[in-house]
C-alpha positions as YAML, in Angstrom:
chain: A
units: angstrom
residues:
- id: 1
  name: MET
  ca: [4.76, 0.50, -113.47]
- id: 2
  name: ASP
  ca: [2.86, -2.45, -111.96]
- id: 3
  name: THR
  ca: [1.77, -4.78, -114.76]
- id: 4
  name: THR
  ca: [0.11, -7.35, -112.50]
- id: 5
  name: LEU
  ca: [-3.37, -8.20, -113.71]
- id: 6
  name: LEU
  ca: [-6.44, -8.75, -111.56]
- id: 7
  name: TRP
  ca: [-8.48, -11.93, -111.60]
- id: 8
  name: LYS
  ca: [-11.51, -9.93, -112.75]
- id: 9
  name: ASP
  ca: [-9.65, -8.87, -115.90]
- id: 10
  name: PRO
  ca: [-10.40, -10.83, -119.09]
- id: 11
  name: GLU
  ca: [-7.06, -12.64, -118.76]
- id: 12
  name: GLY
  ca: [-7.94, -13.63, -115.20]
- id: 13
  name: LEU
  ca: [-11.40, -14.90, -116.13]
- id: 14
  name: GLN
  ca: [-9.93, -17.00, -118.93]
- id: 15
  name: THR
  ca: [-7.27, -18.38, -116.58]
- id: 16
  name: ILE
  ca: [-9.94, -19.52, -114.12]
- id: 17
  name: LYS
  ca: [-11.70, -21.44, -116.88]
- id: 18
  name: ILE
  ca: [-8.43, -23.05, -117.99]
- id: 19
  name: VAL
  ca: [-7.53, -24.09, -114.43]
- id: 20
  name: VAL
  ca: [-10.95, -25.63, -113.81]
- id: 21
  name: ALA
  ca: [-10.77, -27.58, -117.08]
- id: 22
  name: LYS
  ca: [-7.24, -28.79, -116.26]
- id: 23
  name: ARG
  ca: [-7.57, -29.54, -112.55]
- id: 24
  name: ILE
  ca: [-11.19, -30.71, -112.26]
- id: 25
  name: LYS
  ca: [-11.85, -32.80, -115.33]
- id: 26
  name: ALA
  ca: [-15.10, -34.15, -113.86]
- id: 27
  name: TRP
  ca: [-16.66, -30.69, -114.28]
- id: 28
  name: LYS
  ca: [-17.07, -31.08, -118.03]
- id: 29
  name: ASP
  ca: [-19.23, -27.96, -118.36]
- id: 30
  name: GLY
  ca: [-16.96, -25.82, -116.19]
- id: 31
  name: LEU
  ca: [-18.32, -23.39, -113.61]
- id: 32
  name: ARG
  ca: [-21.92, -22.31, -113.42]
- id: 33
  name: PRO
  ca: [-22.54, -18.55, -113.83]
- id: 34
  name: PHE
  ca: [-23.44, -18.07, -110.15]
- id: 35
  name: GLN
  ca: [-20.19, -19.79, -109.11]
- id: 36
  name: GLU
  ca: [-17.85, -17.82, -111.34]
- id: 37
  name: GLN
  ca: [-18.56, -14.31, -110.04]
- id: 38
  name: PRO
  ca: [-18.08, -15.08, -106.31]
- id: 39
  name: ILE
  ca: [-14.86, -16.96, -107.13]
- id: 40
  name: VAL
  ca: [-13.55, -13.87, -108.93]
- id: 41
  name: TYR
  ca: [-14.41, -11.76, -105.87]
- id: 42
  name: ILE
  ca: [-12.57, -14.19, -103.59]
- id: 43
  name: LEU
  ca: [-9.49, -14.24, -105.80]
- id: 44
  name: ASN
  ca: [-9.51, -10.43, -105.84]
- id: 45
  name: GLY
  ca: [-9.68, -10.32, -102.02]
- id: 46
  name: GLU
  ca: [-13.22, -8.96, -101.84]
- id: 47
  name: ASP
  ca: [-16.02, -9.88, -99.43]
- id: 48
  name: VAL
  ca: [-18.71, -12.36, -100.44]
- id: 49
  name: LEU
  ca: [-22.06, -13.23, -98.85]
- id: 50
  name: LEU
  ca: [-23.62, -16.07, -100.82]
- id: 51
  name: CYS
  ca: [-27.03, -17.61, -100.19]
- id: 52
  name: THR
  ca: [-27.89, -20.69, -102.24]
- id: 53
  name: ALA
  ca: [-29.81, -23.92, -101.92]
- id: 54
  name: THR
  ca: [-28.15, -27.09, -100.65]
- id: 55
  name: GLY
  ca: [-26.51, -28.93, -103.54]
- id: 56
  name: ASP
  ca: [-26.06, -25.86, -105.74]
- id: 57
  name: GLY
  ca: [-22.28, -26.20, -105.78]
- id: 58
  name: LYS
  ca: [-20.88, -23.93, -103.07]
- id: 59
  name: LEU
  ca: [-17.92, -26.30, -102.80]
- id: 60
  name: ALA
  ca: [-16.48, -24.64, -105.91]
- id: 61
  name: LEU
  ca: [-15.87, -21.48, -103.88]
- id: 62
  name: LEU
  ca: [-13.57, -23.41, -101.54]
- id: 63
  name: THR
  ca: [-11.90, -25.41, -104.28]
- id: 64
  name: VAL
  ca: [-11.26, -23.21, -107.29]
- id: 65
  name: PRO
  ca: [-9.46, -20.26, -105.60]
- id: 66
  name: ILE
  ca: [-6.93, -22.64, -104.04]
- id: 67
  name: LEU
  ca: [-6.41, -24.52, -107.31]
- id: 68
  name: CYS
  ca: [-5.97, -21.25, -109.22]
- id: 69
  name: HIS
  ca: [-3.23, -20.10, -106.86]
- id: 70
  name: LEU
  ca: [-1.50, -23.49, -107.03]
- id: 71
  name: GLU
  ca: [-1.69, -23.80, -110.79]
- id: 72
  name: VAL
  ca: [-0.50, -20.28, -111.61]
- id: 73
  name: SER
  ca: [2.31, -20.32, -109.03]
- id: 74
  name: GLN
  ca: [3.52, -23.76, -110.16]
- id: 75
  name: HIS
  ca: [3.40, -22.94, -113.88]
- id: 76
  name: PRO
  ca: [3.91, -19.16, -114.16]
- id: 77
  name: GLU
  ca: [5.25, -19.45, -117.69]
- id: 78
  name: GLU
  ca: [1.87, -20.73, -118.90]
- id: 79
  name: TYR
  ca: [-0.29, -17.92, -117.53]
- id: 80
  name: PRO
  ca: [-0.61, -14.12, -117.48]
- id: 81
  name: SER
  ca: [0.94, -12.17, -114.61]
- id: 82
  name: LEU
  ca: [-1.76, -12.77, -112.01]
- id: 83
  name: PRO
  ca: [-1.35, -12.57, -108.21]
- id: 84
  name: ALA
  ca: [-0.83, -16.12, -106.94]
- id: 85
  name: ARG
  ca: [0.51, -17.53, -103.69]
- id: 86
  name: LYS
  ca: [2.83, -20.52, -103.81]
- id: 87
  name: HIS
  ca: [1.40, -21.91, -100.56]
- id: 88
  name: PRO
  ca: [-2.24, -20.75, -100.49]
- id: 89
  name: VAL
  ca: [-4.33, -21.36, -97.39]
- id: 90
  name: GLY
  ca: [-8.11, -21.34, -97.07]
- id: 91
  name: LEU
  ca: [-9.75, -21.21, -93.64]
- id: 92
  name: VAL
  ca: [-13.28, -22.55, -93.18]
- id: 93
  name: ILE
  ca: [-15.12, -21.99, -89.91]
- id: 94
  name: THR
  ca: [-17.69, -24.75, -89.55]
- id: 95
  name: LEU
  ca: [-20.33, -24.68, -86.85]
- id: 96
  name: THR
  ca: [-21.11, -28.41, -86.98]
- id: 97
  name: LYS
  ca: [-18.74, -31.39, -87.19]
- id: 98
  name: GLY
  ca: [-20.84, -33.13, -89.83]
- id: 99
  name: LEU
  ca: [-20.43, -30.26, -92.28]
- id: 100
  name: ALA
  ca: [-16.66, -30.35, -91.93]
- id: 101
  name: CYS
  ca: [-16.41, -34.11, -92.49]
- id: 102
  name: ASN
  ca: [-18.49, -33.98, -95.66]
- id: 103
  name: ILE
  ca: [-16.55, -31.11, -97.22]
- id: 104
  name: VAL
  ca: [-13.12, -32.47, -96.24]
- id: 105
  name: SER
  ca: [-13.60, -35.69, -98.18]
- id: 106
  name: GLN
  ca: [-14.80, -33.80, -101.25]
- id: 107
  name: LEU
  ca: [-11.86, -31.40, -101.29]
- id: 108
  name: GLU
  ca: [-9.37, -34.25, -100.98]
- id: 109
  name: GLU
  ca: [-10.78, -35.73, -104.19]
- id: 110
  name: TYR
  ca: [-9.44, -32.67, -106.02]
- id: 111
  name: GLY
  ca: [-5.93, -33.06, -104.66]
- id: 112
  name: ILE
  ca: [-6.25, -30.41, -101.95]
- id: 113
  name: SER
  ca: [-4.53, -31.10, -98.63]
- id: 114
  name: VAL
  ca: [-7.10, -30.62, -95.86]
- id: 115
  name: LEU
  ca: [-7.01, -30.53, -92.07]
- id: 116
  name: SER
  ca: [-9.94, -30.56, -89.67]
- id: 117
  name: TYR
  ca: [-8.68, -28.56, -86.68]
- id: 118
  name: CYS
  ca: [-10.99, -30.04, -84.07]
- id: 119
  name: HIS
  ca: [-10.82, -31.71, -80.66]
- id: 120
  name: GLU
  ca: [-10.31, -35.21, -82.07]
- id: 121
  name: THR
  ca: [-7.51, -34.15, -84.41]
- id: 122
  name: LEU
  ca: [-5.72, -32.17, -81.72]
- id: 123
  name: THR
  ca: [-5.98, -35.05, -79.25]
- id: 124
  name: GLU
  ca: [-4.46, -37.51, -81.73]
- id: 125
  name: ALA
  ca: [-1.69, -35.05, -82.57]
- id: 126
  name: ARG
  ca: [-0.74, -34.66, -78.91]
- id: 127
  name: LYS
  ca: [-0.69, -38.43, -78.41]
- id: 128
  name: SER
  ca: [1.65, -38.91, -81.37]
- id: 129
  name: GLY
  ca: [3.89, -35.96, -80.51]
- id: 130
  name: GLN
  ca: [2.89, -34.09, -83.66]
- id: 131
  name: ASN
  ca: [3.23, -30.31, -83.49]
- id: 132
  name: LEU
  ca: [0.21, -29.23, -85.50]
- id: 133
  name: SER
  ca: [0.61, -25.55, -84.69]
- id: 134
  name: LYS
  ca: [4.10, -25.53, -86.16]
- id: 135
  name: GLU
  ca: [2.99, -27.44, -89.26]
- id: 136
  name: ILE
  ca: [0.10, -25.07, -89.90]
- id: 137
  name: ALA
  ca: [2.16, -21.94, -89.33]
- id: 138
  name: ALA
  ca: [4.73, -23.25, -91.82]
- id: 139
  name: ARG
  ca: [1.80, -23.13, -94.34]
- id: 140
  name: GLU
  ca: [3.17, -25.93, -96.52]
- id: 141
  name: ALA
  ca: [1.31, -28.94, -95.09]
- id: 142
  name: TYR
  ca: [-2.34, -27.93, -95.48]
- id: 143
  name: GLN
  ca: [-4.13, -25.90, -98.11]
- id: 144
  name: VAL
  ca: [-7.59, -25.79, -96.52]
- id: 145
  name: ILE
  ca: [-8.12, -25.86, -92.75]
- id: 146
  name: PHE
  ca: [-11.48, -26.38, -91.08]
- id: 147
  name: VAL
  ca: [-11.72, -24.96, -87.58]
- id: 148
  name: ASP
  ca: [-14.60, -24.64, -85.13]
- id: 149
  name: PRO
  ca: [-15.31, -21.29, -83.41]
- id: 150
  name: GLU
  ca: [-14.07, -22.52, -80.04]
- id: 151
  name: HIS
  ca: [-10.60, -23.40, -81.32]
- id: 152
  name: LEU
  ca: [-10.46, -20.31, -83.52]
- id: 153
  name: LEU
  ca: [-10.22, -18.24, -80.34]
- id: 154
  name: GLY
  ca: [-7.81, -20.58, -78.53]
- id: 155
  name: SER
  ca: [-4.21, -19.85, -77.56]
- id: 156
  name: ASP
  ca: [-2.77, -22.36, -80.05]
- id: 157
  name: TRP
  ca: [-4.60, -20.68, -82.92]
- id: 158
  name: PHE
  ca: [-3.34, -17.31, -81.72]
- id: 159
  name: ALA
  ca: [0.19, -18.69, -81.98]
- id: 160
  name: ILE
  ca: [-0.50, -19.85, -85.54]
- id: 161
  name: THR
  ca: [-1.93, -16.52, -86.66]
- id: 162
  name: ASN
  ca: [0.98, -14.65, -85.10]
- id: 163
  name: SER
  ca: [2.98, -15.92, -88.07]
- id: 164
  name: ASP
  ca: [3.21, -13.18, -90.70]
- id: 165
  name: VAL
  ca: [4.03, -15.83, -93.29]
- id: 166
  name: PHE
  ca: [0.88, -17.78, -92.49]
- id: 167
  name: ARG
  ca: [-1.38, -14.73, -92.57]
- id: 168
  name: SER
  ca: [0.11, -13.48, -95.83]
- id: 169
  name: ASN
  ca: [-0.83, -16.74, -97.54]
- id: 170
  name: ILE
  ca: [-4.49, -16.77, -96.50]
- id: 171
  name: VAL
  ca: [-6.64, -16.71, -99.63]
- id: 172
  name: TYR
  ca: [-9.97, -16.75, -97.84]
- id: 173
  name: THR
  ca: [-11.57, -17.12, -94.43]
- id: 174
  name: CYS
  ca: [-15.22, -18.08, -94.48]
- id: 175
  name: VAL
  ca: [-18.07, -19.23, -92.29]
- id: 176
  name: GLU
  ca: [-20.20, -22.10, -93.52]
- id: 177
  name: GLU
  ca: [-23.89, -21.77, -92.62]
- id: 178
  name: ILE
  ca: [-23.29, -18.28, -91.26]
- id: 179
  name: HIS
  ca: [-26.96, -17.77, -90.39]
- id: 180
  name: LEU
  ca: [-26.44, -20.13, -87.45]
- id: 181
  name: MET
  ca: [-24.37, -17.44, -85.74]
- id: 182
  name: ASP
  ca: [-27.56, -15.53, -84.93]
- id: 183
  name: GLU
  ca: [-29.65, -18.63, -84.25]
- id: 184
  name: TRP
  ca: [-27.12, -20.32, -81.95]
- id: 185
  name: GLY
  ca: [-24.98, -17.44, -80.76]
- id: 186
  name: SER
  ca: [-26.77, -16.77, -77.49]
- id: 187
  name: SER
  ca: [-26.87, -20.43, -76.48]
- id: 188
  name: PHE
  ca: [-23.57, -21.63, -77.95]
- id: 189
  name: GLY
  ca: [-21.28, -19.82, -75.55]
- id: 190
  name: THR
  ca: [-18.93, -16.96, -76.32]
- id: 191
  name: ALA
  ca: [-17.29, -18.74, -79.27]
- id: 192
  name: LEU
  ca: [-19.97, -17.83, -81.81]
- id: 193
  name: ARG
  ca: [-20.55, -14.35, -80.44]
- id: 194
  name: ASP
  ca: [-16.84, -13.57, -80.70]
- id: 195
  name: LEU
  ca: [-16.37, -14.62, -84.33]
- id: 196
  name: GLU
  ca: [-16.13, -10.98, -85.38]
- id: 197
  name: PHE
  ca: [-12.89, -10.83, -83.40]
- id: 198
  name: GLY
  ca: [-11.65, -13.80, -85.40]
- id: 199
  name: ARG
  ca: [-12.43, -11.86, -88.55]
- id: 200
  name: GLY
  ca: [-10.06, -9.08, -87.59]
- id: 201
  name: ARG
  ca: [-7.43, -11.56, -86.49]
- id: 202
  name: ASN
  ca: [-7.39, -13.51, -89.75]
- id: 203
  name: LYS
  ca: [-7.49, -10.44, -92.03]
- id: 204
  name: VAL
  ca: [-9.41, -11.99, -94.93]
- id: 205
  name: TRP
  ca: [-13.06, -12.97, -94.67]
- id: 206
  name: ARG
  ca: [-15.61, -14.69, -96.89]
- id: 207
  name: ASP
  ca: [-19.09, -15.73, -95.78]
- id: 208
  name: TRP
  ca: [-21.76, -17.95, -97.22]
- id: 209
  name: GLU
  ca: [-24.78, -19.91, -96.16]
- id: 210
  name: SER
  ca: [-27.29, -22.31, -97.63]
...
């Protein structure tokens, strides 16, 4: 008989609160009510479409699921039997470079290893002889990866997502400012219009906008 609990169970909800208090001490009041429910959905592998105002705290949806997986997998003796990946990965599709830069710096403050998979990063990696595709597929180097639509459909990313190990560790895939897909899709080339294909490729999908 499977005794694994779900994150939406009372034990899971309590664990989320404990992890936030332990890992993000600056959040003295914990999660806001509107943050908690979407985080539970994400941890349970369900779809989320969230529409909030700028500054409402959407960053928690990127941060807390990763920290929950890390905390429970690193200290299983301290928590109920909840599903947790040892090397969790979150994928964030960002439609503008500015959004990615702002969120990257914030996530790093919480001890999350972040990579912006963009033209500049890939160029620097090639110059230094760094094999980013191999590092990402190994799923141990980066816990949250930001990628633009163009690179999401590139051959290197296909090679990364061909890794069963990498795909099995994806906690969420989301699109920041998803409403821009309709506004920019027709004039932004095939990359935005083909994001639905990326959804099927990456298995797990979470969306939100502001």
